[in-house]
Structure formats: C-alpha cells, structure tokens
XYZ file of C-alpha atoms in Angstrom:
504
model
C 19.620 0.426 -19.626
C 20.731 1.797 -22.971
C 19.389 -0.462 -25.708
C 20.239 -0.216 -29.383
C 17.925 -0.242 -32.348
C 15.205 -2.850 -31.902
C 14.724 -5.554 -34.479
C 11.933 -6.092 -36.976
C 11.866 -2.519 -38.263
C 10.961 -1.015 -34.892
C 13.814 1.465 -34.962
C 14.313 4.130 -32.308
C 13.413 7.728 -31.732
C 15.909 10.544 -31.688
C 15.260 14.061 -30.522
C 17.154 17.286 -29.890
C 18.690 17.803 -26.479
C 18.105 20.912 -24.478
C 20.834 22.996 -22.920
C 20.955 20.770 -19.850
C 21.697 17.679 -21.948
C 18.253 16.186 -21.443
C 15.294 15.771 -23.770
C 13.335 18.723 -22.469
C 13.426 21.393 -25.156
C 13.665 24.399 -22.861
C 14.075 22.675 -19.497
C 10.900 24.242 -18.096
C 9.434 22.597 -15.012
C 5.854 21.328 -15.120
C 3.556 23.966 -13.744
C 5.595 26.822 -15.210
C 4.218 29.471 -17.559
C 5.037 27.251 -20.535
C 1.913 25.236 -19.738
C -0.634 26.828 -21.997
C -4.191 25.619 -21.731
C -5.092 23.075 -24.384
C -8.453 21.832 -25.568
C -6.804 18.707 -26.965
C -6.014 17.054 -23.619
C -8.668 15.209 -21.647
C -9.193 16.294 -18.016
C -8.390 12.757 -16.829
C -4.961 12.860 -18.478
C -4.260 16.292 -17.021
C -5.062 15.040 -13.532
C -2.997 11.895 -14.014
C 0.129 13.675 -15.237
C -0.128 16.272 -12.464
C -0.293 13.517 -9.834
C 2.616 11.670 -11.444
C 4.654 14.860 -11.289
C 3.823 15.407 -7.612
C 4.698 11.804 -6.765
C 8.038 12.137 -8.545
C 9.059 15.673 -7.634
C 7.463 16.137 -4.214
C 7.296 12.535 -2.956
C 3.516 12.808 -2.698
C 1.397 9.704 -2.207
C -0.974 8.955 -5.053
C -3.648 7.415 -2.820
C -3.851 10.659 -0.824
C -3.396 13.199 -3.614
C -5.414 11.695 -6.458
C -8.879 11.967 -4.819
C -8.194 15.619 -4.045
C -7.139 16.384 -7.619
C -10.146 14.519 -9.006
C -12.529 16.574 -6.860
C -10.756 19.814 -7.717
C -11.026 19.061 -11.439
C -14.713 18.143 -11.116
C -14.236 14.923 -13.072
C -17.209 12.796 -14.004
C -17.360 9.280 -12.602
C -16.041 7.876 -15.888
C -13.193 10.397 -16.098
C -12.322 9.800 -12.444
C -12.059 6.068 -13.115
C -9.876 6.747 -16.165
C -7.592 9.102 -14.225
C -7.272 6.505 -11.473
C -6.337 3.751 -13.924
C -3.821 5.995 -15.685
C -2.173 7.093 -12.446
C -1.985 3.777 -10.633
C -1.259 1.736 -13.740
C 1.614 4.002 -14.735
C 3.128 3.990 -11.240
C 2.877 0.217 -10.891
C 4.559 -0.470 -14.218
C 6.969 2.466 -14.140
C 10.103 0.312 -14.138
C 8.933 -1.723 -17.123
C 7.839 1.372 -19.031
C 11.193 3.035 -18.414
C 12.928 0.074 -20.051
C 10.537 0.228 -23.003
C 11.126 3.971 -23.362
C 14.884 3.454 -23.218
C 14.716 0.942 -26.049
C 12.388 3.123 -28.120
C 14.427 6.294 -27.554
C 17.819 4.564 -27.670
C 18.998 6.409 -24.582
C 18.780 5.891 -20.801
C 15.741 7.197 -18.978
C 18.016 9.386 -16.852
C 18.909 11.362 -19.990
C 15.274 12.376 -20.555
C 13.808 15.375 -18.782
C 11.776 14.050 -15.815
C 8.630 15.959 -16.811
C 8.798 14.578 -20.345
C 9.482 11.116 -18.938
C 6.257 11.369 -16.906
C 4.368 12.026 -20.138
C 6.077 9.140 -21.935
C 5.334 6.738 -19.078
C 1.690 7.757 -19.167
C 1.629 7.242 -22.921
C 3.337 3.858 -22.678
C 0.680 2.706 -20.228
C -2.128 3.683 -22.576
C -0.451 2.014 -25.546
C 0.561 -1.210 -23.806
C -2.015 -1.801 -21.070
C -5.320 -0.148 -22.003
C -7.818 -0.142 -24.847
C -7.218 3.517 -25.629
C -6.941 4.049 -29.386
C -3.357 4.534 -30.536
C -4.028 7.880 -32.212
C -5.709 9.252 -29.077
C -2.934 8.066 -26.782
C -0.167 9.434 -28.997
C -1.796 12.727 -29.949
C -2.855 13.716 -26.441
C 0.463 12.721 -24.895
C 2.276 14.782 -27.515
C 0.114 17.737 -26.512
C 1.002 17.069 -22.870
C 4.683 16.987 -23.808
C 4.226 20.301 -25.598
C 2.820 21.770 -22.380
C 5.709 20.673 -20.163
C 8.473 21.306 -22.712
C 7.374 22.767 -26.081
C 10.470 21.644 -27.991
C 10.069 18.039 -26.766
C 6.812 17.387 -28.656
C 8.579 15.917 -31.686
C 10.724 13.673 -29.512
C 7.657 12.444 -27.605
C 5.801 11.791 -30.846
C 8.676 9.701 -32.221
C 9.112 7.658 -29.033
C 5.403 6.937 -28.609
C 4.944 5.943 -32.242
C 7.921 3.615 -31.927
C 6.336 2.037 -28.848
C 2.986 1.685 -30.612
C 4.475 -0.372 -33.456
C 5.387 -3.266 -31.136
C 2.950 -5.446 -29.184
C 3.049 -5.655 -25.374
C 4.145 -9.293 -25.608
C 7.074 -8.393 -27.849
C 8.094 -5.555 -25.555
C 8.154 -7.968 -22.604
C 10.435 -10.267 -24.591
C 12.720 -7.383 -25.535
C 12.922 -6.121 -21.961
C 13.620 -9.634 -20.671
C 16.456 -10.066 -23.190
C 18.446 -7.389 -21.422
C 18.455 -9.176 -18.045
C 20.593 -11.862 -16.433
C 19.023 -14.378 -14.045
C 15.436 -15.264 -13.160
C 14.997 -12.661 -10.433
C 16.289 -9.926 -12.744
C 13.934 -11.072 -15.505
C 10.932 -11.081 -13.183
C 11.929 -7.704 -11.783
C 12.098 -6.195 -15.269
C 8.911 -7.610 -16.763
C 6.759 -7.223 -13.614
C 8.153 -3.797 -12.724
C 9.625 -4.476 -9.278
C 13.073 -3.607 -7.944
C 15.124 -6.789 -7.908
C 15.716 -6.667 -4.148
C 11.946 -6.764 -3.596
C 11.621 -9.767 -5.910
C 14.249 -11.583 -3.846
C 12.546 -10.642 -0.581
C 9.156 -11.864 -1.793
C 10.695 -15.091 -3.044
C 12.189 -15.714 0.404
C 8.871 -14.972 2.105
C 6.997 -17.407 -0.131
C 9.658 -20.085 0.254
C 9.281 -19.767 4.033
C 5.789 -21.197 3.526
C 6.803 -23.695 0.848
C 5.201 -21.569 -1.868
C 8.207 -20.381 -3.823
C 6.606 -21.439 -7.104
C 3.946 -18.737 -6.604
C 6.364 -15.821 -6.939
C 5.334 -14.762 -10.436
C 1.650 -14.900 -9.478
C 2.352 -12.643 -6.495
C 4.302 -10.148 -8.593
C 1.478 -9.932 -11.122
C -1.034 -9.519 -8.282
C 0.969 -6.504 -7.094
C 0.202 -4.896 -10.455
C -3.538 -5.601 -10.442
C -6.106 -3.030 -9.364
C -7.461 -4.141 -5.976
C -11.169 -4.039 -5.441
C -12.484 -1.626 -2.847
C -13.444 -3.417 0.369
C -15.703 -2.046 3.064
C -15.705 -2.619 6.817
C -19.133 -2.296 8.416
C -18.260 -1.387 11.981
C -20.009 -3.926 14.224
C -22.641 -3.183 16.822
C -23.574 0.259 15.492
C -26.891 -0.646 13.859
C -25.822 0.088 10.297
C -28.707 -0.386 7.844
C -27.269 -1.782 4.616
C -30.541 -2.729 2.913
C -30.591 0.323 0.662
C -26.974 0.099 -0.495
C -26.780 -0.879 -4.161
C -24.863 -4.090 -4.781
C -24.137 -4.648 -1.107
C -22.814 -8.135 -0.345
C -20.799 -9.694 2.480
C -17.112 -10.042 1.690
C -15.250 -13.343 1.476
C -13.285 -13.581 4.702
C -13.903 -10.822 7.234
C -17.150 -11.093 9.237
C -17.510 -7.309 9.051
C -16.369 -7.027 5.431
C -18.542 -6.082 2.468
C -18.504 -4.916 -1.129
C -20.927 -2.532 -2.824
C -21.725 -1.119 -6.237
C -20.406 2.297 -5.217
C -18.306 1.631 -2.112
C -17.048 5.197 -1.776
C -20.586 6.576 -1.740
C -21.660 3.910 0.751
C -18.845 4.864 3.105
C -19.422 8.602 2.752
C -23.137 8.263 3.493
C -22.663 6.135 6.615
C -21.535 8.755 9.091
C -18.264 6.936 9.668
C -19.873 3.582 10.439
C -18.837 2.040 7.114
C -15.195 2.453 6.168
C -13.082 1.646 3.144
C -10.640 -0.941 4.471
C -8.762 -3.935 3.119
C -9.990 -7.289 4.411
C -6.517 -8.113 5.684
C -6.548 -5.038 7.917
C -9.980 -5.980 9.207
C -8.813 -9.482 10.090
C -5.725 -8.119 11.851
C -7.809 -5.950 14.185
C -10.441 -8.635 14.755
C -7.790 -11.260 15.515
C -6.912 -9.234 18.604
C -10.411 -8.222 19.670
C -11.849 -11.734 19.234
C -8.859 -13.882 20.220
C -10.552 -14.601 23.553
C -13.890 -13.430 24.996
C -13.873 -9.823 26.168
C -14.307 -9.062 29.871
C -16.053 -5.818 30.740
C -13.589 -3.170 31.853
C -10.632 -4.424 29.833
C -8.086 -1.813 28.748
C -6.974 -1.876 25.102
C -4.264 0.066 23.287
C -3.627 0.702 19.607
C 0.060 1.543 19.867
C 0.806 2.872 16.346
C -2.703 3.976 15.501
C -2.430 6.320 12.523
C -4.276 6.761 10.251
C -6.961 5.040 12.341
C -8.645 2.354 10.247
C -7.875 -0.480 12.655
C -8.533 1.851 15.598
C -12.094 2.320 14.346
C -12.659 -1.447 14.251
C -11.207 -1.828 17.750
C -13.368 1.045 19.006
C -16.550 -0.639 17.773
C -15.428 -3.964 19.243
C -14.499 -2.337 22.554
C -17.881 -0.613 22.722
C -19.679 -3.911 22.189
C -17.607 -5.701 24.835
C -17.503 -3.002 27.484
C -13.771 -2.397 27.075
C -11.896 0.904 27.140
C -9.610 1.916 24.286
C -6.612 4.203 24.042
C -4.694 5.059 20.890
C -1.133 6.285 20.533
C 0.425 7.936 17.507
C 3.811 9.586 17.107
C 2.860 12.156 14.458
C 0.299 14.827 15.470
C -1.248 15.042 11.992
C -1.803 11.293 11.963
C -3.290 11.499 15.457
C -5.889 13.861 14.014
C -6.632 11.271 11.328
C -7.226 8.741 14.101
C -9.703 11.067 15.788
C -11.496 11.515 12.477
C -11.568 7.762 11.822
C -13.242 6.951 15.144
C -15.749 9.808 15.012
C -18.559 7.451 13.977
C -18.150 5.249 17.065
C -19.867 6.516 20.252
C -16.943 5.573 22.486
C -14.651 7.937 24.354
C -11.243 6.959 22.979
C -8.147 8.580 24.458
C -5.830 9.560 21.590
C -2.292 10.351 22.715
C 0.669 11.745 20.805
C 3.947 10.174 21.831
C 6.746 7.754 21.064
C 5.461 4.198 21.310
C 8.851 3.107 22.634
C 8.478 5.282 25.731
C 5.025 4.690 27.170
C 3.822 6.303 30.386
C 1.111 3.929 31.569
C -0.184 6.400 34.153
C -0.726 9.030 31.466
C -2.368 6.399 29.270
C -4.746 5.568 32.123
C -3.605 1.968 32.537
C -1.156 1.869 35.475
C -1.554 -1.905 35.745
C -1.064 -2.470 32.035
C -3.263 -3.226 29.048
C -5.241 -6.387 28.403
C -4.867 -6.137 24.625
C -2.416 -4.183 22.504
C -2.353 -3.859 18.738
C 1.114 -3.165 17.360
C 0.586 -2.400 13.685
C 4.265 -1.695 13.246
C 5.794 0.798 10.804
C 7.180 -1.304 7.958
C 8.365 -1.264 4.353
C 4.788 -1.694 3.117
C 5.805 -4.388 0.631
C 2.464 -6.083 1.217
C 0.462 -3.100 -0.035
C 2.181 -2.325 -3.335
C -1.143 -2.615 -5.187
C -2.528 0.349 -3.271
C 0.687 2.355 -2.820
C 2.577 1.566 -6.019
C 5.123 4.355 -5.666
C 6.452 2.678 -2.496
C 8.346 0.096 -4.538
C 10.459 2.858 -6.101
C 11.131 4.669 -2.811
C 12.186 1.832 -0.529
C 15.705 0.392 -0.379
C 17.277 -2.629 1.338
C 18.851 -0.308 3.923
C 15.356 0.644 5.090
C 14.752 -2.907 6.283
C 17.539 -2.820 8.869
C 16.348 0.529 10.209
C 12.738 -0.609 10.398
C 13.418 -3.968 12.028
C 15.305 -2.189 14.811
C 12.308 0.093 15.361
C 9.873 -2.826 15.169
C 11.815 -4.744 17.806
C 11.890 -1.751 20.140
C 8.153 -1.202 19.716
C 7.477 -4.890 20.360
C 9.469 -4.768 23.606
C 7.619 -1.633 24.695
C 4.233 -3.133 23.889
C 4.978 -6.423 25.622
C 6.190 -4.581 28.718
C 2.924 -2.610 28.751
C 0.783 -5.763 28.837
C -0.891 -6.792 32.049
C -0.287 -10.433 33.030
C -2.524 -12.515 30.777
C -2.692 -9.711 28.226
C -2.447 -10.320 24.469
C -0.291 -8.500 21.927
C -1.050 -8.601 18.194
C 2.100 -7.966 16.164
C 1.041 -6.907 12.662
C 2.861 -5.685 9.562
C 1.694 -4.926 6.043
C 4.936 -6.436 4.779
C 5.747 -10.111 4.231
C 9.511 -9.476 4.358
C 10.765 -12.242 6.661
C 13.150 -9.899 8.477
C 10.165 -7.742 9.481
C 7.885 -10.648 10.319
C 9.438 -13.882 11.569
C 12.804 -12.261 12.251
C 11.464 -9.505 14.508
C 9.056 -11.904 16.210
C 11.680 -14.565 16.953
C 14.150 -12.058 18.380
C 11.479 -10.401 20.532
C 10.314 -13.740 21.910
C 13.881 -14.623 22.873
C 14.194 -11.346 24.753
C 10.865 -11.846 26.503
C 11.767 -15.335 27.655
C 9.382 -17.821 29.210
C 6.657 -15.306 30.035
C 5.834 -14.933 26.317
C 3.379 -17.484 24.935
C 2.575 -17.670 21.236
C -1.100 -18.293 20.530
C -2.564 -20.287 17.648
C -3.107 -17.256 15.447
C -4.191 -19.388 12.508
C -7.000 -20.925 14.561
C -8.213 -17.462 15.563
C -8.157 -16.030 12.034
C -9.699 -19.115 10.456
C -12.438 -18.884 13.083
C -13.210 -15.357 11.880
C -13.251 -16.176 8.182
C -16.393 -16.767 6.187
C -14.573 -19.082 3.759
C -11.449 -21.303 3.889
C -8.279 -19.218 3.847
C -5.764 -21.883 2.774
C -3.089 -20.661 5.166
C 0.386 -22.187 5.304
C 3.344 -22.134 7.658
C 3.397 -22.511 11.432
C 0.049 -22.057 13.231
C 1.464 -19.330 15.481
C 1.463 -16.818 12.629
C -0.752 -15.883 9.689
C 0.512 -14.517 6.386
C -2.089 -13.286 3.909
C -1.292 -12.790 0.217
C -2.713 -10.656 -2.615
C -2.556 -13.503 -5.144
C -4.199 -16.036 -2.811
C -6.601 -14.032 -0.685
C -7.077 -10.796 -2.608
C -5.902 -8.905 0.489
C -2.801 -6.945 1.262
C 0.033 -9.197 2.449
C -0.690 -8.771 6.152
C 1.316 -10.652 8.775
C -0.394 -11.369 12.110
C 1.029 -12.954 15.265
C -0.702 -13.170 18.661
C 1.473 -13.342 21.790
C 0.218 -13.580 25.381
C 2.065 -12.519 28.531
C 1.759 -15.451 30.905
C 0.145 -14.963 34.282
C 2.815 -14.356 36.868
C 5.038 -12.473 34.407
C 6.655 -9.173 35.270
C 4.053 -6.495 35.967
C 3.646 -3.743 33.436
C 4.345 -1.141 36.083
C 7.730 -2.701 36.658
C 8.676 -2.653 33.002
C 7.226 0.612 31.711
C 6.899 4.068 33.220
C-alpha cells in the first residue's frame, strides 16, 4: 500500500534513503556495532525490539523466546509485563501498523529498512493501543531507531509524530478506505491476512455463526488469560496459592493471581495450559470408563501438555501410556512435561504414519489414541501471533494430506472397540470437517462417530453453547475464551480389522 498525504493536516514523513534504497541510514543490521548503549531506552523496549527482530529475521517464536530474553535482562515484574504487551501487541497488529506507517511515511513498508520498520511498528503500538505518553513513545523509539540505523532517527521521529497526530479511530477509517470488499476491510483493520479472514468466515458459517466473524477477529488480537491445568489424582495442595479459583469449563482447570509462579512451584503437577487443550485430552480419557490395563497412545505428542494430562488420567485409571513424536527435541519436551507424573511413559521418536505396534508395546493395538494433528494453528493466533504472517493457503493442502495420513495410521493402530480423538488447534474446515469426512469414508463401516458434544459438555463446569453436529466440537476464542480447538471422537467397531493386520 502506498498512500498519499493524509487529510486534515496530518501530512506525511519523508526521510533520506540509504545506499540500498531503503530508509536505514547506513544499512546496519540490528545487533551490529552501531548499537551503542543508551540510557534513554527502557529495558522492556529493548527486550521487545530484540524479540521482534528475532521473529522477523530468524523466524523465532515469540512465546518461546520472550521468556528467555526477559530472564536474561532481569526485568522486574512490571517491566516483564510491559515487554510482553509490547511484543505480542505489535505482532498481532503488525499488518494494521504497516498500513498506518505506509500512510504516515508516504511509501510502502517494503521500502523501509526492516530493522527500522520493527522500531516503527513498536512505536505505532504504543501510540495507538497503549496508555504510554506520546513523548515517551516517540522519544524512546527514536533512540531505538538511532541504535539500529543512526541516520534513520530523523525519519523515525517524523513518522511517529505523524502517527501521533491522528486518533486510532481515524487511522482505522483511513486504513479501511484503501480496501475493496468486506473481507479486505476486516483483514486490514483487524490485522489478519485476507485468506485467513475468509477461512474463519467459512468455519463460522459452517455452524450458522457467520455474523460473529468480526468478534472472532478481535478476539484473536486480545491478550488471553493464563490458564492452569491441575493434573488430577496427584494430591496437589492449592490452598496456599494466591487467587486460586476453578476455571470455567475444564474440571482440572484453574486460574491464579500469579499462574506462572504457581506452575513453577508445583513440581510439574500444575501446568500452564489452555482450557481447550485440557478439554481435548479429557474428552479422550473420559469418553468411556477406563478399564485397568488399557493401552493409550499420544501420537503427535510434542511439546507434551496433553501428554501430561493423559499421563495423570492413565495413572488414575490403571492404564498404560505411550507417546510418539517425530522431532527428537520435541520428544525431550514431552519427557520434561510428564516428569511430575509418577507413571512410566514410553516416549518414542518416529513417524506417526509408520507405526510399529510391537516396538510401541501394543501388538494388539491401542484402546485410546490422541491425534493432536499438526495444523495451521489458526485457532491459536492470540498466543502465537506471528503465525498469521507465516502461513499461506498452500500450507493447508500440504497439512490436510499429512493429517489424513496420520488419521489413517492412528485408526489402523486402534484395537477393536478403541477410540480415536482427532484434534486440531485450527478451525479451518479443510483441516477439521474435511479431513474427518474423508478419513471416515476410507475407514468404512467399522468407523463409528461418537457424540463428542455430549462428552465435552459432560466435562464442562458451565454451559458451553456449542453449535453444529453433535459428532464434533468446535471451541472459539470469542465465545469460550479458549483457543479454537476442534475435537472429534471416533470408535473402531468391534469386529473391525485387527490393528496387527493394518499396522506393522
């Protein structure tokens, strides 16, 4: 987008171009020797801009990197909260801020040095979405610009002051003016790629809730509260935890005044986990009563949050649990996640599409399998905001092929009467209903869909207001405050093909 001068005296910012044709002054990369230490920049802003750079340049994940950078910088609790808001808020609204910056600078974002653009995005967030004083936001961001590209400080100052002279509401109107069509307008003002807006519209319309699209898009940009899972049956004493209260839906869910501290002090028996993820694991473990000696499998287990819930449930019911993960590093995360549960869980590294049931210790098949399938992650954009800028429509076709292959492998590995939970953290209908319908056709008459809604509603502490067919459950951020988890329970009928005949 290359807007002209804005109306009402807002004007635009110029700026000298560096030798590479971009607004960078000397073209130096963040982290180079041009970054002189400055007493004028708050530690929270330094952490935030460093994480933004790593997300952009190195494809880092903010949810993994930010806690490490906060600890390394020794931030106070208040500064850590500020750095978190700056980082996540900027990433969520990056598309909108880029359009604002383009209008203020009168040039496309691609023509601005990426490191300087990081600084401008961070400044736009402070000016348009926080209570930070204008002078503080502008002055400190100019100092940050001076660090990453000394000759770009004047350009940054002009752009940020131009942004500050217009209200957030007016900027939304100006950004919307440059779009054509409702989906394009919503994409621009709510900072989503347009293809994601269309996909979410389709998913909502599948449940007769198409009029909730804007509410969902805004929910994607809200900071989610931190939910806790108190692993059941482990004798966790919660009486001394400040602000501890049961959560709304999950029977093992909770909130606390300092949830991170509560989890860290629990020896792995209290975990930070979205309620939707808790319900997905519990839907499998509590779909029917557990018989002692059952064999369970978490097929795509990394990083291990749902595995930990299943481990506690298996321990309580006398079941045995195995976990499979393709990536060795993620398999180690699974082992770490289940360390607080006194159950011997076999963690295997291998391709979930090529299971060796003898190696997994279940030659006759598994009684319950959780397939938390790799997906686009469109249901967790609140927590992983950079994902919206990294995914593309082509990813959906690749992932649905993988999801279908994993479903077939999991269903083949079920013992007769066994139950498979197909779960995604994406509401994209191709990944949910599309994959499920195709897999059921391939399985034929031995596949029986269970009343997943009845199971999940039976778990919930409060009414969930679910829609759609009872065989599946779709949770939503704007309705349930959870990630947009999809859950479907499928049973292999008694008398179906034995697992040994269908898997190695």
